[in-house]
Amino acid sequence: MKIQNVVVGAGFAGACIARRIAEEKNESVLVIDKKMHIAGHAYDEYNEHGVLIHKYGPHIFHTNNKLVWNWLSRFTEWNNYQHRVLSYVDGFYVPMPISIETINSLYNLNLSTFELESWLDERRLKDLLIKNSEDVVLSKLGRDLFEKFFKNYTFKQWNLDANQLDASVISRIPVRHNRDTRYFSDRYQGLPTLGYTKLLSKILEHKNIHLLLNTEWSNIKPDLSYGKLFYTGSIDEYFDYSLGNLGYRSVKFEYETFFDREYFQKVGTVNYPNDYDFTRITEYKWLTGQKILQTTIAREFSSSEGEPFYTVPNASNQILYKEYTKMIPNNVFFIGRLAEYKYYNMDQIVERVLFLDI
Amino acid sequence: MKIQNVVVGAGFAGACIARRIAEEKNESVLVIDKKMHIAGHAYDEYNEHGVLIHKYGPHIFHTNNKLVWNWLSRFTEWNNYQHRVLSYVDGFYVPMPISIETINSLYNLNLSTFELESWLDERRLKDLLIKNSEDVVLSKLGRDLFEKFFKNYTFKQWNLDANQLDASVISRIPVRHNRDTRYFSDRYQGLPTLGYTKLLSKILEHKNIHLLLNTEWSNIKPDLSYGKLFYTGSIDEYFDYSLGNLGYRSVKFEYETFFDREYFQKVGTVNYPNDYDFTRITEYKWLTGQKILQTTIAREFSSSEGEPFYTVPNASNQILYKEYTKMIPNNVFFIGRLAEYKYYNMDQIVERVLFLDI
């Protein structure tokens, strides 16, 4: 079967690549996914109790990139949800990311935004050589906040101490110097009104795009001839793990549905850095805005077993990833979180695709 | 690309055929559908108000065939919904199909089940030669009931008078001689607990089945070589309408969602044989059992324009259909409502597939 372009993976990366090729080059694209559904880990569905959930964990779209926002807005309306996260620490629910509200609540203070800077300055470890994630936090917030919010959470999440993790892992968690208690401060925030699966279905719905589900790339590869291949899956899997396995973290979800209350918690997500074995609880109704009497929550347990959710950024993985990239053929392009072994938010991957040379 | 079996259409017929081949013969199957979704006209989805609807009209599963029920029950649980239909006639909502309750309500009588027979016997046209649908009703129920329930409904539905329609069209509407006011009296009734789309997704989820969506058969045919082809689409379309077009009826849906009441009507479906231009109103919550404050209804308008929903059983279509069947190649099998130009209920098509020589 002769196809001009093949895209492996029907998640954000794959769907957006396929659409650009179909539309801008008017070429045929075969999008292949090993699952029975599109949308990758952004897949959402109604559970058996009629509650819309994100099957692979909470996805909140946020971007400062007007191009990205406008491009996606061709295919969806948005509910303009703005994510809020609380962290349960010492018996208090305090805002995340750490802001003046967090510190005032936790230490029973009444600092002004002007005083926060010097308060942190007295506590943070200055002139620390930043070698890892622990150093990042110590240098920004000092030891007490590190221990309250990051030390145990990091271990739960990665099964590694913060000093064994690249600085990059934690540096994407900002500290707020204003009164904004939203989790993200991007200009454009929200969830697709009809959900991510419908959004990606709209993106894929083009006469030049054909969608092959429930199909492993490795099984169909011998039967296809194609011009270009855009691969969005794991790079080590693509090369049959011939140089060894890259590290990934997976997540297990425990769901619970309540019929006796409209909401379980006060915000979309509550982090549990120190208590229990789960890292956080997300209540999907907050995100989706669904009007319904029952409510479903998901407790997340980080795991080394299961399909890859997060890459593990450390030196040995980076070296191995680089080795794999040397094997990439000329007509194959690796795009996306698993293919580039790099943390991308949804907006970042759309931006990556919009500027891609297709 | 070499494939052992191709199935065109991912509705009930196609999904069940694919599963049988994948499982019983352990051969590969490529299932192709021109839509972006599976499940054909049984497709259900949550609308923008979070109400689960049947996008192509109400589907209520019912069967007396234990084999069919058990086979499907491998892939789903059932909500055991039993369909009830009222017909709005002369300002009264009366049970359909016509039963003793219907007649007692409408004529302000108090007939017993024993008296119904003779009441009908006085009215029905005896010794009528049954040539068409009008004759069927006149011979069973007489002229007054024909005019109240069938005359205008038939014209709305088919844009043909009942005397222009094959007897077979109306003879599947039974008359009840007992007090049972359910629409169906089959032993097994219900909707799949998680919906038809999830049921068909489960049926299709097998390692030997690959699912190609958003793809017209005619476009991909030149690129494929295959052993057997099971085609579930329209037979005239398959042969490029070379002998002419078969007749079909389509349906347009007008949706309305109410936020100020939990239910719109008293039963799942209300027929409007004489009033308004729509044929019936279905309120999906009755069927699905969804617990939610808002409710969505669909008004159905029969139409000659749009994609085929119903075949039009009359002599000229039957002749044309037979002509097409003479052109069917040896390795191609036409299965299903559109492929066999024949009305099948869902259970009938599953039964057809279970006894198919694959």
XYZ file of C-alpha atoms in Angstrom:
716
model
C 0.000 0.000 0.000
C 1.503 3.307 -1.102
C 1.034 6.246 1.251
C 2.656 9.635 1.073
C 2.921 10.160 4.828
C 2.613 7.931 7.862
C 2.095 9.279 11.366
C 2.473 6.877 14.268
C 0.409 7.930 17.283
C -2.960 9.719 17.286
C -2.263 11.954 20.281
C -1.738 15.722 20.175
C 1.519 15.495 18.238
C 0.299 13.003 15.660
C -3.106 14.569 15.075
C -1.678 18.053 14.552
C 1.062 16.819 12.204
C -1.495 14.870 10.172
C -3.779 17.876 9.868
C -1.009 20.178 8.724
C 0.150 17.741 6.047
C -3.404 16.984 4.879
C -4.329 20.636 4.680
C -1.178 22.471 3.719
C 0.348 19.912 1.361
C -2.876 18.218 0.271
C -1.125 14.880 0.677
C -2.527 11.659 2.088
C -1.681 10.730 5.658
C -2.156 7.414 7.407
C -2.325 7.864 11.187
C -1.685 4.667 13.127
C -2.342 4.051 16.801
C -1.936 0.876 18.807
C -4.945 1.736 20.950
C -8.630 1.425 20.029
C -8.994 5.167 20.595
C -7.447 8.409 19.443
C -6.171 11.306 21.594
C -3.287 9.440 23.244
C -3.009 10.297 26.923
C -5.348 13.257 26.486
C -8.171 10.735 25.907
C -11.295 11.522 27.894
C -14.475 9.480 28.213
C -17.622 9.203 30.273
C -17.235 6.523 32.936
C -19.933 4.032 33.986
C -21.486 6.685 36.223
C -21.760 9.274 33.454
C -18.876 11.399 34.718
C -16.433 12.708 32.131
C -12.920 11.674 33.181
C -9.440 11.931 31.734
C -8.424 8.295 31.496
C -4.685 9.001 31.698
C -4.735 11.773 34.267
C -5.780 15.425 34.340
C -5.066 17.524 31.257
C -5.496 21.273 31.544
C -4.731 23.266 28.464
C -2.834 26.530 28.998
C -0.699 28.641 26.740
C 0.683 32.085 26.174
C 0.996 31.382 22.485
C -1.788 33.087 20.597
C -0.968 31.130 17.417
C -1.384 27.815 19.203
C -4.609 28.932 20.873
C -6.077 30.192 17.609
C -5.057 27.128 15.646
C -6.773 24.768 18.101
C -9.762 27.102 18.354
C -10.608 26.251 14.741
C -11.638 22.844 16.053
C -13.147 23.536 19.462
C -14.667 26.001 21.853
C -13.194 26.243 25.326
C -14.724 26.170 28.785
C -12.161 28.692 30.108
C -11.445 26.593 33.190
C -8.562 27.955 35.243
C -6.848 25.273 37.254
C -6.392 25.574 41.004
C -4.341 23.199 43.104
C -4.088 22.877 46.853
C -1.395 20.994 48.710
C -2.255 19.177 51.921
C 0.597 19.973 54.325
C 0.664 19.719 58.113
C -3.127 19.333 58.089
C -3.730 22.501 56.020
C -4.865 22.834 52.425
C -2.587 25.544 51.015
C -2.331 26.937 47.467
C 0.123 25.516 44.953
C 2.363 26.734 43.473
C 3.893 28.238 46.575
C 2.794 31.849 46.841
C 2.420 34.421 49.546
C -0.943 32.851 50.474
C 0.747 29.483 50.939
C 3.414 30.886 53.223
C 1.065 33.088 55.218
C -1.319 30.154 55.817
C 1.329 27.659 56.728
C 3.425 29.853 59.051
C 0.516 31.945 60.335
C 2.094 35.119 58.933
C 0.706 38.189 57.290
C 3.480 39.053 54.861
C 2.854 41.538 52.080
C 4.033 40.771 48.558
C 6.908 43.179 49.210
C 7.968 41.323 52.343
C 7.887 37.870 50.725
C 11.088 38.429 48.820
C 13.137 39.164 51.897
C 11.410 36.385 53.876
C 12.476 33.883 51.229
C 15.883 35.508 50.968
C 16.567 34.795 54.649
C 15.766 31.138 54.122
C 17.079 30.192 50.720
C 20.552 28.656 50.385
C 22.566 31.221 48.473
C 25.504 30.529 46.179
C 24.514 26.893 45.928
C 25.882 25.164 42.832
C 22.717 23.815 41.169
C 23.397 20.174 40.349
C 19.962 18.635 40.823
C 16.309 19.209 41.723
C 16.930 19.449 45.453
C 19.418 22.264 44.843
C 16.834 24.129 42.762
C 14.338 24.192 45.593
C 16.861 24.828 48.354
C 18.239 27.798 46.462
C 14.793 29.254 45.819
C 12.855 28.382 48.985
C 15.186 26.959 51.654
C 15.123 23.676 53.486
C 11.808 23.881 55.373
C 9.649 24.470 52.285
C 11.672 21.843 50.438
C 10.847 19.302 53.102
C 7.192 20.257 53.420
C 6.363 20.325 49.684
C 9.044 18.673 47.566
C 11.110 16.082 49.387
C 8.510 13.361 49.855
C 6.442 14.300 46.812
C 9.484 13.904 44.593
C 10.221 10.498 46.041
C 6.599 9.364 45.595
C 6.596 10.633 42.029
C 9.983 9.417 40.839
C 11.062 6.825 43.370
C 14.260 8.882 43.479
C 15.463 11.499 45.940
C 15.380 15.039 44.620
C 19.175 15.117 44.645
C 19.205 12.267 42.127
C 17.009 14.150 39.648
C 18.034 16.660 37.013
C 17.500 20.297 37.914
C 15.126 20.568 34.957
C 12.517 18.328 36.591
C 11.559 20.763 39.315
C 12.463 24.066 37.742
C 9.201 24.059 35.812
C 7.391 24.570 39.138
C 7.407 28.329 39.648
C 7.166 30.288 42.860
C 4.670 33.120 42.803
C 5.604 36.543 43.957
C 2.082 37.924 43.648
C -1.345 37.031 45.022
C -2.319 34.912 41.995
C -3.248 31.472 43.359
C -4.058 29.879 39.994
C -1.906 26.911 39.093
C -1.082 28.396 35.695
C -0.824 32.063 34.873
C -0.943 31.722 31.073
C -3.110 34.115 29.135
C -5.195 31.338 27.515
C -6.525 28.550 29.707
C -9.337 26.059 29.423
C -10.525 22.631 28.403
C -12.154 21.882 25.038
C -15.903 22.248 25.658
C -16.700 18.794 24.278
C -13.510 17.207 25.575
C -10.072 16.372 24.183
C -11.174 13.274 22.291
C -13.728 15.292 20.320
C -11.149 18.013 19.686
C -8.640 15.537 18.299
C -11.353 13.801 16.309
C -12.147 17.133 14.647
C -8.479 17.732 13.923
C -8.196 14.294 12.325
C -11.425 14.589 10.355
C -10.074 15.526 6.933
C -10.498 13.779 3.622
C -6.743 13.206 3.274
C -6.380 11.607 6.701
C -7.005 7.907 7.303
C -6.945 6.536 10.789
C -5.783 3.014 11.556
C -6.494 1.971 15.145
C -5.715 -1.105 17.239
C -2.551 -1.550 15.179
C 1.066 -1.755 16.285
C 3.481 0.073 14.019
C 5.951 -2.807 14.098
C 3.274 -5.193 12.788
C 2.172 -3.102 9.853
C 5.533 -1.597 8.886
C 6.561 -4.455 6.553
C 3.372 -4.013 4.491
C 3.683 -0.272 3.909
C 5.715 1.912 1.653
C 5.687 5.600 2.444
C 7.431 8.854 1.787
C 7.808 10.364 5.235
C 7.225 8.853 8.646
C 6.388 10.992 11.669
C 6.813 8.868 14.749
C 5.410 10.057 18.084
C 5.887 6.913 20.188
C 8.829 5.868 22.363
C 12.137 6.067 20.542
C 13.596 3.017 22.283
C 10.564 0.943 21.304
C 10.953 2.097 17.685
C 14.481 0.701 17.624
C 13.391 -2.488 19.392
C 15.301 -1.466 22.540
C 18.485 -2.410 20.681
C 20.636 0.001 22.751
C 18.735 -0.637 25.979
C 15.648 0.714 27.714
C 15.062 4.380 28.458
C 13.554 5.126 31.862
C 9.887 6.086 32.181
C 7.423 6.622 34.969
C 3.885 5.390 34.731
C 0.764 6.216 36.729
C -1.957 3.984 38.150
C -5.358 5.489 38.855
C -7.780 4.513 41.575
C -11.233 5.872 40.878
C -13.991 6.531 43.353
C -17.456 7.898 42.618
C -19.583 9.595 45.251
C -23.357 9.762 44.975
C -24.012 11.509 48.284
C -22.295 14.806 47.534
C -21.913 17.123 44.582
C -18.188 17.745 45.139
C -15.479 15.816 46.947
C -12.870 18.560 47.318
C -12.578 22.331 47.013
C -10.492 22.490 43.829
C -9.598 20.430 40.751
C -6.477 18.853 42.203
C -5.151 18.372 45.725
C -1.528 17.288 46.148
C -0.548 15.022 49.020
C 3.210 15.481 49.278
C 3.642 13.725 52.638
C 0.511 11.768 53.531
C -0.726 8.529 51.931
C 0.895 6.717 49.009
C -0.894 8.561 46.225
C 0.590 11.799 44.908
C -2.623 13.680 44.223
C -6.386 13.517 43.856
C -8.146 15.073 40.879
C -11.885 15.686 40.823
C -12.805 15.886 37.162
C -16.013 17.896 37.493
C -13.970 20.947 38.464
C -12.038 20.709 35.202
C -14.852 19.803 32.835
C -17.565 21.926 34.443
C -19.969 19.005 34.083
C -23.315 19.607 35.782
C -24.217 16.329 37.422
C -25.142 15.155 40.925
C -22.497 12.457 41.359
C -18.742 13.078 41.264
C -15.713 10.959 40.384
C -12.205 11.389 41.752
C -8.950 9.728 40.737
C -6.114 9.018 43.138
C -2.780 8.811 41.322
C -0.051 6.379 42.223
C 3.267 6.800 40.494
C 4.753 3.541 39.258
C 7.719 2.176 37.344
C 5.457 -0.502 35.818
C 3.000 0.191 33.022
C 2.952 2.275 29.892
C 5.207 5.358 29.763
C 3.699 8.628 31.031
C 6.777 10.647 31.983
C 10.351 10.560 30.806
C 12.988 10.449 33.549
C 15.423 13.239 32.804
C 18.833 12.239 34.082
C 22.275 12.000 32.560
C 22.246 8.306 31.643
C 18.845 8.525 29.933
C 19.948 11.608 28.018
C 23.073 9.835 26.787
C 21.105 6.776 25.722
C 18.499 8.942 23.992
C 21.241 10.723 22.049
C 22.630 7.376 20.934
C 19.231 6.367 19.627
C 18.851 9.616 17.679
C 21.979 8.765 15.688
C 20.121 5.789 14.216
C 17.158 7.825 12.867
C 16.764 7.403 9.078
C 16.461 10.471 6.856
C 12.769 10.160 6.097
C 11.733 9.557 9.726
C 10.920 12.367 12.135
C 10.601 11.846 15.882
C 8.158 14.328 17.405
C 6.580 14.419 20.835
C 7.137 13.642 24.477
C 8.061 9.997 24.065
C 9.743 10.346 20.683
C 12.003 13.214 21.769
C 12.319 11.966 25.337
C 11.408 15.398 26.618
C 8.644 16.864 28.748
C 6.171 18.796 26.585
C 2.941 20.376 27.728
C 0.096 20.104 25.235
C 0.558 23.660 24.004
C 4.280 23.106 23.612
C 3.746 20.100 21.409
C 1.242 21.977 19.261
C 3.741 24.818 18.944
C 6.448 22.305 18.027
C 4.204 20.908 15.287
C 3.102 24.292 13.957
C 6.732 25.234 13.344
C 7.707 21.835 12.018
C 9.061 21.524 8.502
C 6.560 19.062 7.065
C -0.774 -4.541 1.668
C -1.818 -8.178 2.096
C -4.777 -8.831 4.347
C -6.639 -12.075 4.845
C -10.062 -10.508 5.366
C -11.533 -7.074 4.761
C -14.765 -5.928 6.364
C -16.332 -2.719 5.102
C -18.442 -1.004 7.755
C -17.853 -0.955 11.516
C -21.505 -1.236 12.545
C -23.164 -4.251 14.143
C -22.750 -6.457 11.079
C -19.113 -5.550 10.411
C -17.949 -5.660 14.022
C -19.492 -9.075 14.674
C -18.124 -10.552 11.444
C -14.648 -9.224 12.247
C -14.729 -10.669 15.741
C -15.804 -14.097 14.573
C -13.042 -14.252 11.963
C -10.381 -12.923 14.346
C -11.341 -15.332 17.081
C -12.527 -18.465 15.367
C -10.145 -18.500 12.398
C -7.283 -16.583 14.020
C -6.939 -14.603 10.780
C -6.259 -10.906 10.355
C -9.169 -8.602 9.582
C -9.080 -5.026 8.379
C -12.322 -3.212 9.240
C -12.872 -0.064 7.188
C -15.415 2.667 7.844
C -15.932 5.944 6.032
C -16.874 7.697 9.255
C -14.566 8.892 12.014
C -16.384 6.611 14.429
C -17.362 2.983 14.789
C -20.808 1.535 15.562
C -22.550 2.657 12.368
C -26.034 3.937 13.068
C -25.970 2.473 16.567
C -23.364 5.124 17.452
C -24.110 6.903 20.704
C -22.308 9.834 22.272
C -22.671 12.438 24.976
C -23.930 15.704 23.533
C -22.744 19.184 24.528
C -25.063 19.100 27.550
C -23.710 15.801 28.844
C -26.742 13.783 27.772
C -26.083 10.410 26.138
C -27.895 10.341 22.799
C -28.174 7.959 19.870
C -26.894 10.085 17.015
C -28.802 8.181 14.324
C -32.031 7.587 16.192
C -33.163 5.372 19.063
C -31.770 1.843 19.240
C -33.365 -0.566 21.678
C -31.934 -4.031 21.753
C -34.430 -6.884 22.034
C -34.261 -10.545 21.127
C -35.737 -13.932 21.804
C -32.527 -15.568 20.700
C -30.543 -16.717 23.718
C -27.462 -17.375 21.563
C -27.419 -13.787 20.320
C -27.994 -12.398 23.812
C -25.244 -14.538 25.312
C -22.771 -13.770 22.553
C -23.170 -10.009 22.996
C -23.161 -10.382 26.768
C -19.499 -11.396 26.568
C -18.801 -7.758 25.729
C -21.305 -5.790 27.775
C -23.688 -5.691 30.673
C -27.255 -4.548 30.013
C -29.490 -1.988 31.659
C -32.601 -4.150 31.067
C -34.569 -1.191 29.708
C -37.963 -2.214 28.313
C -39.182 0.179 25.666
C -42.585 1.850 25.916
C -44.138 3.918 23.163
C -47.197 6.131 23.254
C -49.005 7.443 20.206
C -50.579 10.891 20.318
C -53.997 10.501 18.669
C -57.047 12.752 18.946
C -55.416 14.528 21.881
C -54.762 11.312 23.848
C -51.483 9.531 24.540
C -52.309 5.865 23.963
C -50.055 2.778 24.082
C -48.342 1.454 20.959
C -48.499 -1.165 19.588
C -52.277 -1.156 19.518
C -53.547 -3.212 22.427
C -56.687 -3.450 24.454
C -55.503 -0.442 26.498
C -55.164 1.585 23.320
C -58.648 0.762 22.138
C -60.305 1.187 25.534
C -58.668 4.612 25.997
C -59.431 5.882 22.536
C -63.038 4.718 22.278
C -63.838 5.052 25.986
C -64.590 1.327 26.224
C -63.944 -1.273 28.847
C -63.377 -4.344 26.712
C -61.860 -7.441 28.262
C -59.098 -9.293 26.438
C -61.725 -11.836 25.446
C -63.970 -9.178 23.939
C -61.169 -7.511 21.928
C -61.074 -10.255 19.344
C -64.720 -9.908 18.393
C -64.558 -6.095 18.565
C -61.773 -6.157 15.990
C -63.524 -8.849 14.033
C -66.506 -6.557 13.520
C -64.279 -3.857 12.123
C -61.581 -5.552 10.115
C -62.024 -6.024 6.367
C -62.295 -9.734 5.846
C -61.293 -11.684 2.749
C -59.175 -8.782 1.551
C -56.445 -9.776 -0.870
C -53.274 -8.436 0.803
C -51.363 -6.493 -1.821
C -49.790 -3.723 0.256
C -49.367 -2.188 3.699
C -52.801 -0.574 3.750
C -54.399 -3.961 3.145
C -52.439 -5.438 6.055
C -53.823 -2.913 8.505
C -57.365 -2.878 7.104
C -57.534 -6.649 7.340
C -56.271 -6.680 10.919
C -57.773 -3.539 12.422
C -60.293 -1.967 10.059
C -60.457 1.499 8.539
C -60.804 3.713 11.625
C -57.675 2.445 13.370
C -55.852 2.533 10.032
C -56.694 6.198 9.655
C -55.902 7.147 13.246
C -52.555 5.360 13.512
C -51.167 4.343 10.151
C -52.399 6.401 7.232
C -50.662 9.692 7.965
C -47.738 8.159 9.832
C -46.924 6.012 6.833
C -47.023 9.003 4.531
C -44.797 11.040 6.865
C -42.361 8.155 7.135
C -42.203 7.018 3.511
C -43.661 9.881 1.513
C -45.812 7.161 -0.004
C -49.356 6.108 0.716
C -49.699 2.813 2.540
C -51.221 1.253 -0.560
C -47.985 1.956 -2.436
C -45.870 0.077 0.114
C -45.098 -3.626 0.316
C -47.122 -5.561 2.851
C -43.854 -6.430 4.614
C -43.301 -2.837 5.761
C -46.170 -2.730 8.210
C -46.561 -6.394 9.069
C -43.729 -6.167 11.567
C -45.979 -3.970 13.737
C -47.926 -6.454 15.857
C -51.290 -6.012 17.476
C -51.437 -7.119 21.084
C -54.168 -9.365 22.318
C -53.110 -9.145 25.940
C -52.540 -6.347 28.484
C -48.781 -6.088 27.772
C -48.155 -2.449 26.827
C -44.415 -2.815 26.208
C -43.291 -1.997 22.688
C -41.402 -5.273 22.407
C -42.326 -8.510 24.101
C -39.009 -10.308 23.540
C -37.518 -12.266 26.393
C -34.253 -10.305 26.414
C -34.402 -6.499 26.256
C -32.049 -3.707 27.215
C -29.355 -1.273 26.195
C -25.641 -1.928 26.740
C -24.837 -0.356 30.112
C -21.977 1.743 28.725
C -23.646 2.349 25.366
C -23.494 0.820 21.902
C -20.228 2.488 20.895
C -18.430 0.943 23.866
C -20.019 -2.425 23.142
C -18.851 -2.387 19.536
C -15.442 -1.110 20.588
C -15.106 -4.149 22.869
C -16.181 -6.464 20.063
C -13.574 -4.922 17.750
C -10.801 -4.918 20.345
C -8.906 -8.033 19.318
C -5.275 -8.417 18.317
C -6.215 -9.695 14.847
C -8.542 -6.778 14.088
C -7.298 -3.502 12.638
C -9.651 -0.600 12.289
C -9.302 1.928 9.479
C -11.573 4.947 9.942
C -12.383 8.026 7.864
C -11.714 5.961 4.759
C -13.964 5.266 1.773
C -13.776 1.704 0.505
C -13.612 2.871 -3.095
C -10.517 4.971 -2.344
C -8.514 2.268 -0.648
C -9.637 -0.714 -2.716
C -6.940 -0.330 -5.422
C -4.189 -0.502 -2.777
C -5.349 -3.678 -1.070
C -5.164 -7.330 -1.840
C -7.309 -9.600 0.280
C -8.769 -13.039 0.544
C -12.379 -12.387 1.477
C -14.356 -9.181 1.550
C -17.394 -8.743 3.784
C -19.228 -5.644 2.652
C -21.924 -4.118 4.881
C -22.553 -0.854 3.002
C -25.081 -0.078 0.282
C -24.960 -2.546 -2.575
C -25.712 0.086 -5.239
C -22.874 2.254 -3.970
C -20.503 -0.738 -4.104
C -21.266 -1.164 -7.798
C -20.994 2.564 -8.426
C -24.752 2.823 -9.080
C -24.064 1.211 -12.457
C -27.591 -0.268 -12.664
C -29.258 2.731 -11.040
C -30.031 3.933 -7.523
C -31.917 1.883 -4.962
C -34.431 3.830 -2.884
C -33.671 4.758 0.711
C -35.242 6.875 3.397
C -33.152 9.063 5.611
C -33.921 10.793 8.912
C -33.133 14.297 10.124
C -33.012 14.957 13.847
C -33.918 18.139 15.653
C -32.575 18.150 19.168
C -33.795 20.141 22.118
C -32.409 20.111 25.642
C -34.435 21.185 28.661
C -32.814 22.422 31.840
C -35.993 23.216 33.762
C -37.387 19.684 34.042
C -36.036 16.212 34.631
C -38.189 14.576 31.944
C -39.978 15.900 28.864
C -42.425 13.046 28.239
C -43.797 10.000 30.022
C -42.059 7.296 27.963
C -39.031 6.753 25.742
C -40.792 7.456 22.462
C -44.015 9.229 21.540
C -45.320 8.800 17.989
C -47.155 11.653 16.287
C -49.018 9.963 13.436
C -51.229 12.920 12.549
C -49.967 16.105 14.198
C -46.827 18.082 13.272
C -44.312 17.150 10.581
C -42.070 14.988 12.721
C -42.889 11.302 13.083
C -41.852 10.807 16.689
C -40.016 12.230 19.681
C -37.514 10.159 21.627
C -36.261 11.184 25.055
C -32.953 9.409 25.482
C -32.803 9.384 29.283
C -35.634 6.860 29.361
C -33.585 4.480 27.226
C -30.177 4.978 28.788
C -31.310 5.395 32.387
C -28.886 8.295 32.738
C -29.219 10.111 36.073
C -28.897 13.788 35.217
C -30.950 16.941 35.767
C -31.247 18.084 32.139
C -32.885 16.091 29.371
C -32.479 15.945 25.586
C -35.156 14.971 23.089
C -34.901 14.337 19.360
C -37.689 15.046 16.917
C -37.397 12.848 13.818
C -38.216 14.032 10.336
C -38.237 11.452 7.604
C -36.473 12.559 4.449
C -35.482 11.349 1.019
C -32.261 13.360 1.260
C -29.289 12.280 3.322
C -27.536 9.049 4.118
C -29.553 5.825 3.910
C -31.370 4.734 7.091
C -34.147 2.552 5.771
C -34.532 0.524 2.610
C -37.779 1.073 0.693
C -39.271 -2.358 0.112
C -41.240 -2.285 -3.106
C -41.208 -4.314 -6.276
C -38.943 -2.103 -8.386
C -36.309 -1.848 -5.658
C -36.411 -5.603 -5.108
C -35.891 -6.213 -8.819
C -32.993 -3.787 -8.997
C -31.456 -5.286 -5.872
C -31.646 -8.763 -7.387
C -29.912 -7.470 -10.530
C -27.065 -6.103 -8.420
C -26.646 -9.401 -6.557
C -25.870 -11.132 -9.860
C -22.724 -9.019 -10.115
C -21.288 -10.066 -6.722
C -17.848 -11.702 -7.096
C -17.153 -15.052 -5.459
C -14.957 -13.771 -2.648
C -17.278 -10.906 -1.676
C -20.108 -11.303 0.843
C -22.861 -8.739 1.282
C -24.163 -8.739 4.841
C -26.416 -6.278 6.622
C -29.327 -3.925 6.189
C -27.864 -1.847 3.368
C -25.883 -4.659 1.760
C -28.826 -7.055 1.578
C -31.382 -4.288 1.072
C -33.491 -5.730 3.862
C -34.733 -4.527 7.218
C -32.797 -6.148 10.048
C -33.122 -5.395 13.723
C -29.852 -5.415 15.642
C -30.457 -8.875 17.037
C -31.356 -10.184 13.598
C -28.110 -8.970 12.128
C -26.120 -10.534 14.975
C -27.988 -13.789 14.425
C -27.252 -13.537 10.691
C -23.553 -13.118 11.452
C -23.413 -15.896 14.041
C -24.698 -18.367 11.485
C -22.602 -16.996 8.648
C -20.103 -19.261 6.929
C -16.950 -17.225 7.483
